[in-house]
Amino acid sequence: MDSAAKSYLKIENLVKKFGDFTALRDISLDVHEGEFVCFLGPSGCGKTTLLRAIAGLDIQTHGRIEQDGKDISTLPPAERDFGIVFQSYALFPNLSVERNIAYGLENRKLPRLEIETRVGELLDLVSLRDQGKKYPAQLSGGQQQRVALARAMATSPGLLLLDEPLSALDARVRVHLRGEIKDLQRRLGVTTIMVTHDQEEALTMADRIVVMNHGVIDQVGTPQEIYGAPATSFVADFIGSMNFIPGLVAEKNRVKVGGFALDCDTRGFSDGDAITVAIRPEDINAQDMEHDDNVVDAEIVHLQFLGSFYRAELGGTAFSGHEVEANFSVNLVRRKNIDIGSKLPIRLPSRHIQLYPPFEG
Amino acid sequence: MADTIQAAQAAQRAVVRPKISRDDWIMRSIMVVIGVFLLVAVLLPLYTMMSKSVEDKGGGFIGLANFSEYFSTPALFNSAFNSLSISITTTIIILIVTFIYAYALTRTCMPFKWFFKVVAVVPLLTPSLLGGISLIYWFGNQGVLKELLLGEKIYGPIGITMGSAYWVFPHALMIVITALSITDARLYEASDSLRASKLKTFFTVTIPGCKYGLISAGFVVFTLIFTDFGVPKVVGGNYNMLATDIYKQVIGQQNFQMGAVVSVVLLVPAVIAFSVDRIVQRKQIALLSARAVPYTPKPSRGRDLSMLAFCSVIAIIIIAMIGMAQYAALVTFWPYNLEFSLANYDFDVMDGGGWEAFWNSIEMALYTALFGTIIVFSGAYLMEKGRGFTTGRSILHMVAITPLAVPGMVLGLAYIFFFNHPDNPLHFIYGTMTILVVATIVHFYTVSHLTAVTALKQMDPEFESVSASLKTPFYKTFARVTVPVCLPAVFDISIYLFLNAMTTVSAVVFLYASDTTLASVAVLNMDDAGDVAPAAAMAMMIAYTCAAMRIAHVVLTRGIARKTQAWRHQ
């Protein structure tokens, strides 16, 4: 990320308590101007609470929020500058699409003509020009979602907040709208925060992802950073699939797993430390054996066809009873005639191996 | 340097005090106004009434002396027993009848269902007194079917049971119909596929499915009968009940302390029944949440015809009750001159308030419907959707559901104690139309409140957040979205308040003044004075008015449904 980018939203040491329950523990975060940030995490991780604190809907217990250089920590939602889209869209059912979009404009006492022009622009923006007279109930889910987006953008807010905006839609529409929202955001250049529990959504849409768990931020980074180098085992497990194998640090840049030793970066650990070795199924290799690092003999215990690839469950002395999964291309399986019971050498490339502290228990 | 870091850390640890916006101020002010209304109109009068029950005539504290006097006076104590036994008997009878009637309407292919639905509502249109008056014409000393009682008198337990059963029937029926309508058809399919017999299915699926509805109906009916004043007043004869005792103690003997004691005695079972009902209803809601497939009955000739016969008998009884009241009202001088005339409608020549009472009633009912709906709906809105005052809001909600547990007689008496006190700054509303309207709104507050809450709960909880983000004050969204979307519920509340204001006797009987007599009170007074036929005529005037309003309500609701079907869920 461009470090010179201007910070637009600054969150400092945010804590939110609901009675005895602490939903957010000391959250600090900077969001840059024009950036698309996703809050990603399982339900109950505090992502929606953080969004609602930014909106002023549930103001934090401690801590400070600054937007565009102005301290907004204590302000009610109406005095902040944001547009919001909820999972339910919360479209006013008794108002037409046009009136829904015009809702925020009408209160500003703008001339009627100006409102009409602006509503027209917004309808064009979300490609619903001919649907303006309809009521929300007469639209499809995807169209309703776009109306909600247009309504949120009508007053040209500096910050767009999206609370699980795609969760209520079916899979196909969801994929389509992902692209559309991202495209719209890029065109308007509006700083956007989206809350989601769907990793694919976060990976495809966000400039940066904020992974949250139990009220704390586990990692902030670009989709590539989050996927390629998960900072914690939680992030590694939550995003994509990951094999975890317990092991020991044998010496510098060398770890022992079952009966085998693997080369990898051991920064942050000392000799003799118990560790968890992590590698993604798609990073396990069954070809290019000319690099002879971390080559291990394995046996195919189980093979599952998943359409575009096979998922193989690997056994063998190397893994000493731990299930390890690898993705093999259809092509490879056919070419090497891989089947249940096949024995073959596989490679765990050292640059794809992540080390984490051992799991508790 | 270290100081500034410490100061900064302290600032971070400080609890954030949200700024209170203009919206918040407005919301909170209205909440305070409604809170004060409920305090003054519900809690303070009840408190005053209860403290009166532990005072002597001079106002000195005497502990439970009044209660020990009450319980050692057999005449008074007997009424408690009478009230209990009548209420329990009638509740059991009405539950059986209601269950069969509701079963016929929901689970069979009986013909003319619409007719039986309409007929069942009829008792709601009249004061409870009307049932008593009709019974006198059918079975009284000069009654047409007097012989059917085999020498027993209608004045007493028989009359009270019959009259009570008549007017509580629709109340119970609505609850049982709801309970029977929510059953899941899949349960019946499962039972069929397991080859269970019809009878077994009935006891293992049907009954458990509507168990809570039946229990709830039982408690509602029990409370209604236990606290009713109209029926025992008209056909009770010398058979004393708690509600009539209060009336006698207060109006007859001016013994306010004993009236308060009886009120407390009346309040206790009502509160227990109310609490049990609340718990039961919570369980019923849990059943509802499942994604049920609606049940569609299949024709079965034998069952459908026997249900038709049963429902016809009930319908005939209801029509006979109201029909007799109408007939008696039109007959010139029962039983000697059976020619029709409108003589009995010449209310101005009788004691009881005359035509003015009728117009007063309409005025009172309109005010109650108008102000009641405004207070109840905006109160429910703020309790449900407001921001801040979290504790205050849940207390308000508790207070809003209290009136259901308070019998009308008790409320009326509490109002005398509270508002008639010379030191009360609100003393000036005593004896005016205002106090009648306030008492009636409070008396019927809970059901209206719960109707409003149900409608509001169906609204998206984020409407308020969206409107704040669009910088639109909450009251604009309230007016432009909340009220239009909830319009059917708003009309339901208005008609409920109107009908009850027209027919209620119990709360207002202590509170009217000579220039604010009401039609329902006039029925009571004319009956008391022996002018039974004019009393029937006045009761029928109330029935016409209520029927007209009800039809208007149906037409209006249909019109709105048609106009808004574009945006309501298809």
mmCIF file of C-alpha atoms in Angstrom, chain A residues 13 52 56-57 59-63 73-82 84 86 88 90-95 99 103-104 106-107 109 135 137-138 151 155, chain B residues 11-22 24 387 460-463 465-473 476-478 480-481 484-485 566-570:
data_model
loop_
_atom_site.group_PDB
_atom_site.id
_atom_site.type_symbol
_atom_site.label_atom_id
_atom_site.label_comp_id
_atom_site.label_asym_id
_atom_site.label_seq_id
_atom_site.Cartn_x
_atom_site.Cartn_y
_atom_site.Cartn_z
ATOM 1 C CA ASN A 13 -7.688 2.285 20.993
ATOM 2 C CA ARG A 52 -21.594 0.526 14.013
ATOM 3 C CA GLY A 56 -22.154 6.271 15.580
ATOM 4 C CA LEU A 57 -25.033 3.793 15.836
ATOM 5 C CA ILE A 59 -20.857 4.492 20.200
ATOM 6 C CA GLN A 60 -17.696 2.913 21.673
ATOM 7 C CA THR A 61 -17.039 2.749 25.412
ATOM 8 C CA HIS A 62 -13.473 4.047 25.156
ATOM 9 C CA GLY A 63 -11.274 5.331 22.391
ATOM 10 C CA SER A 73 -15.937 10.059 18.684
ATOM 11 C CA THR A 74 -19.005 11.379 20.466
ATOM 12 C CA LEU A 75 -21.152 12.515 17.549
ATOM 13 C CA PRO A 76 -24.569 10.982 16.850
ATOM 14 C CA PRO A 77 -24.969 9.344 13.413
ATOM 15 C CA ALA A 78 -26.831 12.313 11.968
ATOM 16 C CA GLU A 79 -23.806 14.562 12.560
ATOM 17 C CA ARG A 80 -21.351 12.202 10.883
ATOM 18 C CA ASP A 81 -20.645 11.956 7.192
ATOM 19 C CA PHE A 82 -21.413 8.490 5.868
ATOM 20 C CA ILE A 84 -24.773 2.977 4.837
ATOM 21 C CA PHE A 86 -27.488 -2.925 5.486
ATOM 22 C CA SER A 88 -31.614 -6.165 4.810
ATOM 23 C CA ALA A 90 -33.810 -1.323 4.873
ATOM 24 C CA LEU A 91 -35.516 0.204 1.843
ATOM 25 C CA PHE A 92 -38.655 2.117 2.757
ATOM 26 C CA PRO A 93 -41.362 -0.207 1.419
ATOM 27 C CA ASN A 94 -44.028 2.443 0.906
ATOM 28 C CA LEU A 95 -41.831 4.761 -1.155
ATOM 29 C CA ARG A 99 -38.408 8.486 -3.504
ATOM 30 C CA TYR A 103 -34.957 10.566 0.738
ATOM 31 C CA GLY A 104 -31.751 12.180 1.980
ATOM 32 C CA GLU A 106 -35.417 16.008 0.115
ATOM 33 C CA ASN A 107 -34.473 16.829 3.647
ATOM 34 C CA LYS A 109 -34.399 21.531 0.887
ATOM 35 C CA TYR A 135 -41.705 -0.109 -5.250
ATOM 36 C CA ALA A 137 -41.133 -5.200 -3.226
ATOM 37 C CA GLN A 138 -41.434 -5.286 -7.033
ATOM 38 C CA ARG A 151 -29.700 5.877 -1.699
ATOM 39 C CA THR A 155 -25.864 12.768 -0.542
ATOM 40 C CA ALA B 11 -8.001 10.319 27.819
ATOM 41 C CA GLN B 12 -8.096 7.002 25.992
ATOM 42 C CA ARG B 13 -9.324 5.190 29.040
ATOM 43 C CA ALA B 14 -12.029 7.770 29.715
ATOM 44 C CA VAL B 15 -15.528 6.552 28.954
ATOM 45 C CA VAL B 16 -16.863 8.173 25.808
ATOM 46 C CA ARG B 17 -19.934 10.260 26.492
ATOM 47 C CA PRO B 18 -21.994 10.352 23.310
ATOM 48 C CA LYS B 19 -23.234 13.771 22.350
ATOM 49 C CA ILE B 20 -26.996 14.011 22.635
ATOM 50 C CA SER B 21 -28.462 15.081 19.316
ATOM 51 C CA ARG B 22 -31.582 17.102 18.652
ATOM 52 C CA ASP B 24 -32.345 12.351 21.029
ATOM 53 C CA ARG B 387 -32.365 5.447 21.317
ATOM 54 C CA ASP B 460 -36.808 -3.311 9.561
ATOM 55 C CA PRO B 461 -34.812 -2.327 12.666
ATOM 56 C CA GLU B 462 -32.441 -0.284 10.507
ATOM 57 C CA PHE B 463 -34.947 2.272 9.170
ATOM 58 C CA SER B 465 -30.254 4.113 11.301
ATOM 59 C CA VAL B 466 -30.694 4.753 7.585
ATOM 60 C CA SER B 467 -32.687 7.884 8.182
ATOM 61 C CA ALA B 468 -30.053 9.165 10.636
ATOM 62 C CA SER B 469 -27.329 8.490 8.069
ATOM 63 C CA LEU B 470 -29.370 10.500 5.555
ATOM 64 C CA LYS B 471 -29.598 13.261 8.158
ATOM 65 C CA THR B 472 -33.374 13.090 8.245
ATOM 66 C CA PRO B 473 -34.898 13.640 11.692
ATOM 67 C CA LYS B 476 -40.021 12.659 9.439
ATOM 68 C CA THR B 477 -39.301 8.982 8.940
ATOM 69 C CA PHE B 478 -41.966 8.204 11.534
ATOM 70 C CA ARG B 480 -43.410 9.159 6.064
ATOM 71 C CA VAL B 481 -42.574 5.499 6.608
ATOM 72 C CA PRO B 484 -48.010 4.519 6.585
ATOM 73 C CA VAL B 485 -46.530 1.023 6.830
ATOM 74 C CA ALA B 566 -48.199 -2.387 -4.951
ATOM 75 C CA TRP B 567 -45.736 -2.151 -2.107
ATOM 76 C CA ARG B 568 -47.083 -4.507 0.524
ATOM 77 C CA HIS B 569 -45.808 -8.056 0.257
ATOM 78 C CA GLN B 570 -47.553 -9.796 -2.586
#
